[in-house]
N, CA, C and O atoms as a DFTB+ gen file, in Angstrom:
420 C
 N C O
     1  1       6.342      15.117     -19.497
     2  2       7.776      14.522     -18.972
     3  2       7.421      13.357     -17.970
     4  3       6.488      13.328     -17.167
     5  1       8.227      12.562     -18.169
     6  2       8.149      11.051     -17.473
     7  2       8.762      11.506     -15.843
     8  3       9.553      12.416     -15.593
     9  1       8.198      10.680     -15.007
    10  2       8.690      10.562     -13.748
    11  2       8.810       9.003     -13.412
    12  3       7.868       8.225     -13.258
    13  1      10.182       8.718     -13.330
    14  2      10.325       7.398     -13.018
    15  2      10.432       7.034     -11.531
    16  3      11.204       7.753     -10.896
    17  1       9.661       5.825     -10.684
    18  2       9.964       5.524      -9.542
    19  2      10.625       4.430      -9.366
    20  3      10.103       3.399      -9.789
    21  1      11.684       4.368      -8.832
    22  2      12.523       3.295      -8.947
    23  2      12.371       2.452      -7.511
    24  3      13.232       2.661      -6.657
    25  1      11.449       1.638      -7.265
    26  2      11.018       1.244      -6.102
    27  2      12.308       0.489      -5.345
    28  3      12.357       0.540      -4.116
    29  1      13.393      -0.241      -6.126
    30  2      14.368      -0.701      -5.546
    31  2      15.352       0.487      -4.613
    32  3      16.256       0.033      -3.911
    33  1      15.167       1.665      -4.647
    34  2      15.919       2.552      -4.143
    35  2      15.289       2.955      -2.961
    36  3      15.865       3.489      -2.013
    37  1      13.923       2.651      -3.043
    38  2      13.336       3.339      -1.718
    39  2      12.615       2.269      -0.633
    40  3      12.135       2.743       0.396
    41  1      12.548       0.837      -0.875
    42  2      12.276      -0.248      -0.059
    43  2      13.051      -0.372       0.986
    44  3      14.159      -0.874       0.794
    45  1      12.725      -0.008       2.170
    46  2      13.581      -0.283       3.620
    47  2      12.456      -0.407       4.753
    48  3      11.422       0.243       4.904
    49  1      13.020      -1.489       5.523
    50  2      12.014      -1.909       6.318
    51  2      12.635      -1.560       7.825
    52  3      13.849      -1.689       7.983
    53  1      11.693      -1.062       9.069
    54  2      11.770      -0.876      10.214
    55  2      11.536      -1.858      11.212
    56  3      10.377      -2.231      11.031
    57  1      11.996      -2.430      12.106
    58  2      11.268      -3.417      13.216
    59  2      10.388      -3.015      13.935
    60  3       9.524      -3.828      14.264
    61  1      10.305      -1.639      14.421
    62  2       9.074      -1.157      15.088
    63  2       8.216      -0.375      14.661
    64  3       7.520       0.278      15.439
    65  1       8.085      -0.278      13.190
    66  2       6.949       0.826      12.611
    67  2       7.180       0.311      11.228
    68  3       8.101      -0.424      10.871
    69  1       5.993       0.911      10.336
    70  2       6.059       0.622       8.958
    71  2       6.698       1.610       8.221
    72  3       6.636       2.771       8.626
    73  1       7.325       1.330       7.167
    74  2       8.126       2.081       6.647
    75  2       7.106       3.109       5.171
    76  3       6.744       2.603       4.109
    77  1       6.945       4.142       5.474
    78  2       6.223       5.124       4.606
    79  2       7.051       6.108       3.707
    80  3       7.829       6.910       4.223
    81  1       6.901       6.044       2.613
    82  2       7.455       6.855       1.688
    83  2       6.571       7.281       0.441
    84  3       6.314       6.587      -0.543
    85  1       6.098       8.787       0.748
    86  2       5.488       9.248      -0.397
    87  2       6.350       9.250      -1.861
    88  3       7.402       9.889      -1.827
    89  1       6.043       8.676      -2.980
    90  2       6.762       8.896      -4.099
    91  2       6.252      10.006      -4.971
    92  3       7.032      10.690      -5.634
    93  1       5.044      10.181      -4.979
    94  2       4.590      11.168      -5.886
    95  2       3.451      11.864      -5.229
    96  3       2.548      11.107      -4.875
    97  1       3.273      13.213      -4.968
    98  2       2.104      13.931      -4.222
    99  2       1.453      15.029      -5.307
   100  3       1.896      16.175      -5.382
   101  1       0.685      14.690      -5.885
   102  2       0.075      15.681      -7.025
   103  2      -1.485      15.885      -6.719
   104  3      -1.978      14.947      -6.092
   105  1      -2.314      16.887      -7.028
   106  2      -3.728      16.930      -6.691
   107  2      -4.520      15.698      -7.342
   108  3      -5.587      15.266      -6.905
   109  1      -3.772      15.159      -8.547
   110  2      -4.610      14.269      -9.354
   111  2      -4.433      12.946      -8.825
   112  3      -5.321      12.109      -8.985
   113  1      -3.200      12.632      -8.107
   114  2      -2.795      11.443      -7.859
   115  2      -1.548      11.283      -6.843
   116  3      -0.565      12.006      -7.002
   117  1      -1.588      10.399      -5.871
   118  2      -0.632      10.370      -5.036
   119  2      -0.417       8.973      -4.932
   120  3      -1.362       8.184      -4.921
   121  1       1.151       8.503      -4.831
   122  2       1.772       7.480      -4.683
   123  2       2.436       7.304      -3.557
   124  3       3.328       8.127      -3.352
   125  1       2.235       6.291      -2.581
   126  2       3.132       5.959      -1.566
   127  2       3.467       4.505      -1.545
   128  3       2.771       3.675      -2.129
   129  1       4.585       4.193      -0.839
   130  2       5.112       2.861      -0.869
   131  2       5.091       2.596       0.546
   132  3       5.552       3.497       1.246
   133  1       4.692       1.643       1.082
   134  2       4.623       1.064       2.269
   135  2       5.393      -0.168       2.556
   136  3       5.150      -1.124       1.820
   137  1       6.318      -0.332       3.532
   138  2       7.171      -1.604       3.743
   139  2       6.752      -2.221       5.037
   140  3       7.014      -1.574       6.051
   141  1       6.136      -3.382       5.166
   142  2       5.997      -3.963       6.459
   143  2       7.009      -5.101       6.944
   144  3       7.572      -5.723       6.043
   145  1       7.209      -5.332       7.840
   146  2       8.045      -6.347       8.426
   147  2       6.720      -7.623       8.562
   148  3       5.508      -7.505       8.382
   149  1       7.341      -8.529       8.856
   150  2       6.248      -9.956       9.061
   151  2       5.333      -9.295      10.288
   152  3       5.758      -8.545      11.166
   153  1       3.974      -9.766      10.119
   154  2       3.247      -9.368      11.382
   155  2       2.933      -7.766      11.392
   156  3       2.245      -7.472      12.370
   157  1       3.166      -6.966      10.793
   158  2       3.227      -5.564      10.810
   159  2       1.619      -5.542      10.206
   160  3       1.061      -6.455       9.597
   161  1       1.043      -4.165      10.585
   162  2      -0.244      -4.095       9.878
   163  2      -0.385      -2.661      10.008
   164  3       0.159      -1.926      10.832
   165  1      -1.381      -2.297       8.861
   166  2      -1.999      -0.828       8.645
   167  2      -3.463      -1.291       8.810
   168  3      -4.050      -1.938       7.943
   169  1      -4.076      -0.869      10.123
   170  2      -5.212      -1.169      10.782
   171  2      -6.291      -0.562       9.330
   172  3      -5.990       0.364       8.578
   173  1      -7.385      -1.288       9.277
   174  2      -8.234      -0.622       8.303
   175  2      -9.005       0.720       8.862
   176  3      -9.431       0.863      10.008
   177  1      -9.093       1.787       7.654
   178  2      -9.573       3.100       7.761
   179  2     -10.021       3.396       6.532
   180  3      -9.843       2.640       5.577
   181  1     -10.820       4.849       6.433
   182  2     -11.504       5.101       5.405
   183  2     -10.692       6.508       4.779
   184  3      -9.867       7.148       5.432
   185  1     -11.105       6.823       3.413
   186  2     -10.263       7.680       2.880
   187  2     -11.647       8.394       1.851
   188  3     -12.440       7.559       1.417
   189  1     -11.872       9.687       1.536
   190  2     -12.687       9.947       0.391
   191  2     -12.108       9.721      -0.742
   192  3     -12.439      10.583      -1.557
   193  1     -11.358       8.916      -1.186
   194  2     -10.350       8.613      -2.198
   195  2     -10.569       7.370      -2.894
   196  3     -11.048       6.478      -2.194
   197  1     -10.286       7.036      -4.354
   198  2     -10.324       5.991      -4.963
   199  2      -8.780       5.560      -4.647
   200  3      -7.794       6.297      -4.664
   201  1      -8.841       4.119      -4.345
   202  2      -7.341       3.516      -4.019
   203  2      -7.288       2.188      -5.053
   204  3      -8.142       1.393      -5.446
   205  1      -6.013       2.337      -5.262
   206  2      -5.304       0.804      -5.524
   207  2      -4.222       0.403      -4.814
   208  3      -3.181       1.056      -4.878
   209  1      -4.320      -0.706      -4.057
   210  2      -3.407      -1.311      -3.442
   211  2      -2.609      -2.192      -4.444
   212  3      -3.221      -2.972      -5.173
   213  1      -1.131      -2.074      -4.499
   214  2      -0.498      -2.895      -5.435
   215  2       0.273      -3.742      -4.433
   216  3       0.763      -3.131      -3.483
   217  1       0.443      -4.987      -4.501
   218  2       1.378      -5.802      -3.773
   219  2       2.478      -6.080      -4.456
   220  3       2.457      -7.070      -5.187
   221  1       3.642      -5.292      -4.368
   222  2       4.823      -5.359      -5.133
   223  2       5.451      -6.635      -4.954
   224  3       5.671      -7.346      -5.935
   225  1       5.790      -7.028      -3.672
   226  2       6.111      -8.230      -3.170
   227  2       5.905      -8.857      -1.603
   228  3       5.423      -8.148      -0.719
   229  1       6.213      -9.896      -1.420
   230  2       5.583     -10.898      -0.294
   231  2       4.346     -10.898      -0.252
   232  3       3.707     -10.732      -1.291
   233  1       3.762     -11.073       0.882
   234  2       2.402     -11.715       1.107
   235  2       1.924     -11.072       2.167
   236  3       2.566     -10.686       3.145
   237  1       0.291     -10.914       1.866
   238  2      -0.522     -10.337       3.104
   239  2      -1.775     -10.587       2.938
   240  3      -2.195     -11.229       1.975
   241  1      -2.503     -10.113       3.849
   242  2      -3.956     -10.093       3.814
   243  2      -4.604      -8.668       3.769
   244  3      -4.506      -7.824       4.660
   245  1      -5.181      -8.557       2.764
   246  2      -5.771      -7.165       2.434
   247  2      -7.141      -7.121       2.935
   248  3      -7.802      -8.135       2.709
   249  1      -7.739      -6.129       3.594
   250  2      -9.163      -6.100       4.019
   251  2      -9.600      -4.927       3.193
   252  3      -8.930      -3.897       3.124
   253  1     -10.838      -5.121       2.513
   254  2     -11.659      -4.274       1.847
   255  2     -12.962      -4.219       2.475
   256  3     -13.494      -5.319       2.334
   257  1     -13.683      -3.438       3.088
   258  2     -15.146      -3.510       3.794
   259  2     -14.763      -4.924       4.496
   260  3     -13.641      -5.214       4.910
   261  1     -15.815      -5.672       4.542
   262  2     -15.843      -6.957       5.079
   263  2     -15.068      -8.350       4.362
   264  3     -15.360      -9.535       4.523
   265  1     -14.247      -7.891       3.725
   266  2     -13.628      -9.002       2.686
   267  2     -12.402      -8.708       3.222
   268  3     -11.935      -7.600       3.488
   269  1     -11.787     -10.105       3.396
   270  2     -10.330     -10.470       3.610
   271  2      -9.731     -10.858       2.197
   272  3     -10.440     -11.691       1.632
   273  1      -8.784     -10.535       1.586
   274  2      -7.862     -10.976       0.604
   275  2      -6.489     -11.400       0.473
   276  3      -5.642     -10.529       0.274
   277  1      -6.187     -12.463       0.547
   278  2      -4.841     -13.100       0.454
   279  2      -4.202     -12.797      -1.009
   280  3      -4.597     -13.246      -2.085
   281  1      -2.812     -11.679      -0.703
   282  2      -2.326     -11.602      -1.754
   283  2      -0.710     -11.732      -1.784
   284  3      -0.018     -11.636      -0.771
   285  1      -0.279     -11.931      -2.902
   286  2       0.884     -11.821      -3.007
   287  2       1.625     -11.185      -3.903
   288  3       0.818     -10.737      -4.718
   289  1       3.057     -10.791      -4.324
   290  2       3.252     -10.131      -5.228
   291  2       3.037      -9.856      -6.939
   292  3       3.117     -10.742      -7.790
   293  1       2.771      -8.527      -7.181
   294  2       2.029      -8.453      -8.560
   295  2       0.490      -8.752      -8.568
   296  3      -0.084      -9.309      -9.504
   297  1      -0.090      -8.332      -7.451
   298  2      -1.675      -8.324      -7.440
   299  2      -1.839      -6.855      -6.733
   300  3      -1.296      -6.234      -5.820
   301  1      -3.015      -6.630      -7.779
   302  2      -3.435      -5.159      -7.569
   303  2      -5.091      -5.250      -6.899
   304  3      -5.904      -5.933      -7.521
   305  1      -5.495      -4.596      -5.725
   306  2      -6.632      -4.628      -5.143
   307  2      -7.268      -3.223      -5.365
   308  3      -6.545      -2.259      -5.117
   309  1      -8.387      -3.022      -5.750
   310  2      -9.175      -1.685      -5.754
   311  2      -9.899      -1.423      -4.956
   312  3     -10.471      -2.389      -4.451
   313  1     -10.150      -0.456      -4.585
   314  2     -11.048      -0.062      -3.367
   315  2     -12.156       1.222      -3.700
   316  3     -11.620       2.234      -4.151
   317  1     -13.125       1.253      -3.581
   318  2     -13.789       2.669      -3.727
   319  2     -13.788       3.479      -2.430
   320  3     -13.530       3.100      -1.287
   321  1     -14.099       4.544      -2.830
   322  2     -14.056       5.743      -1.815
   323  2     -14.860       5.294      -0.542
   324  3     -15.946       4.728      -0.664
   325  1     -14.307       5.559       0.667
   326  2     -15.117       5.587       2.071
   327  2     -15.287       4.109       2.454
   328  3     -15.917       3.828       3.473
   329  1     -14.723       3.104       1.639
   330  2     -14.639       1.934       2.311
   331  2     -13.369       1.596       2.960
   332  3     -12.222       1.803       2.566
   333  1     -13.877       0.924       4.245
   334  2     -12.372       0.753       5.152
   335  2     -11.726      -0.307       4.519
   336  3     -12.240      -1.351       4.117
   337  1     -10.366       0.098       4.451
   338  2      -9.165      -0.740       3.871
   339  2      -8.067      -1.045       4.533
   340  3      -7.778      -0.106       5.274
   341  1      -7.248      -2.002       4.621
   342  2      -5.987      -2.007       5.292
   343  2      -5.346      -2.985       4.933
   344  3      -5.772      -3.486       3.892
   345  1      -4.287      -3.574       5.479
   346  2      -3.366      -4.775       5.166
   347  2      -2.561      -5.137       6.266
   348  3      -2.326      -4.451       7.261
   349  1      -2.121      -6.381       5.980
   350  2      -1.341      -6.830       7.449
   351  2      -0.188      -8.106       6.400
   352  3      -0.560      -8.962       5.598
   353  1       0.826      -7.850       6.717
   354  2       1.999      -8.785       6.458
   355  2       1.586     -10.075       6.891
   356  3       0.911     -10.093       7.921
   357  1       1.828     -11.115       6.358
   358  2       1.780     -12.381       6.703
   359  2       2.939     -12.778       7.710
   360  3       4.017     -12.185       7.732
   361  1       2.595     -13.896       8.585
   362  2       3.807     -14.214       9.477
   363  2       4.806     -14.949       8.516
   364  3       4.626     -15.651       7.521
   365  1       5.916     -14.531       9.177
   366  2       7.341     -14.966       8.186
   367  2       7.414     -14.469       6.797
   368  3       8.108     -14.958       5.905
   369  1       6.608     -13.421       6.699
   370  2       6.988     -12.684       5.314
   371  2       6.918     -11.125       5.248
   372  3       6.049     -10.536       5.890
   373  1       7.616     -10.604       4.653
   374  2       7.858      -9.014       4.449
   375  2       6.672      -8.600       3.604
   376  3       6.270      -9.531       2.906
   377  1       6.038      -7.537       3.474
   378  2       5.258      -7.089       2.502
   379  2       5.510      -5.638       2.214
   380  3       5.696      -4.752       3.049
   381  1       5.484      -5.504       0.606
   382  2       5.771      -3.962       0.213
   383  2       4.600      -3.742      -0.750
   384  3       4.350      -4.420      -1.746
   385  1       3.863      -2.586      -0.247
   386  2       2.581      -2.516      -0.969
   387  2       2.774      -0.902      -1.552
   388  3       3.160       0.015      -0.827
   389  1       2.487      -0.774      -2.751
   390  2       2.248       0.729      -3.347
   391  2       1.017       1.086      -3.544
   392  3       0.197       0.460      -4.216
   393  1       0.820       2.203      -2.912
   394  2      -0.890       2.752      -2.905
   395  2      -1.037       3.912      -3.963
   396  3      -0.317       4.909      -4.017
   397  1      -1.944       3.653      -4.678
   398  2      -2.245       4.949      -5.726
   399  2      -3.527       5.387      -5.233
   400  3      -4.461       4.585      -5.204
   401  1      -3.684       6.721      -4.795
   402  2      -4.971       7.141      -4.641
   403  2      -5.354       8.470      -5.439
   404  3      -4.569       9.417      -5.459
   405  1      -6.550       8.511      -6.080
   406  2      -7.018       9.790      -6.660
   407  2      -8.130      10.417      -6.251
   408  3      -8.956       9.673      -5.720
   409  1      -8.366      11.365      -6.318
   410  2      -9.649      12.171      -5.582
   411  2     -10.874      11.732      -6.311
   412  3     -10.770      11.165      -7.399
   413  1     -12.082      11.980      -5.735
   414  2     -13.111      11.628      -6.410
   415  2     -13.773      12.663      -6.696
   416  3     -13.909      13.391      -5.712
   417  1     -14.461      13.217      -8.044
   418  2     -14.916      14.288      -8.400
   419  2     -16.347      14.246      -7.939
   420  3     -17.093      15.202      -8.152
């Protein structure tokens, strides 16, 4: 059975916090959508999961380990388990990121 995630219906922004929406929460894969106003940041953190950060729209700086990667719409950044990762919306730009995480066997 197909599950359709219409991102247009869940993109929303808050001036004082990151908008976080869990789109799908299954043992094999979790999908979350985060919407950041310009300058908002999800500070680097680690997790025992394999991760894809997909920049849906906007522009931001993604941190993976010691790397900083500037990315804009339709760019995917992959991250191995337990590697620090995070992202920040660029000044003057909103950022929409879809995060897909899968467990590590």
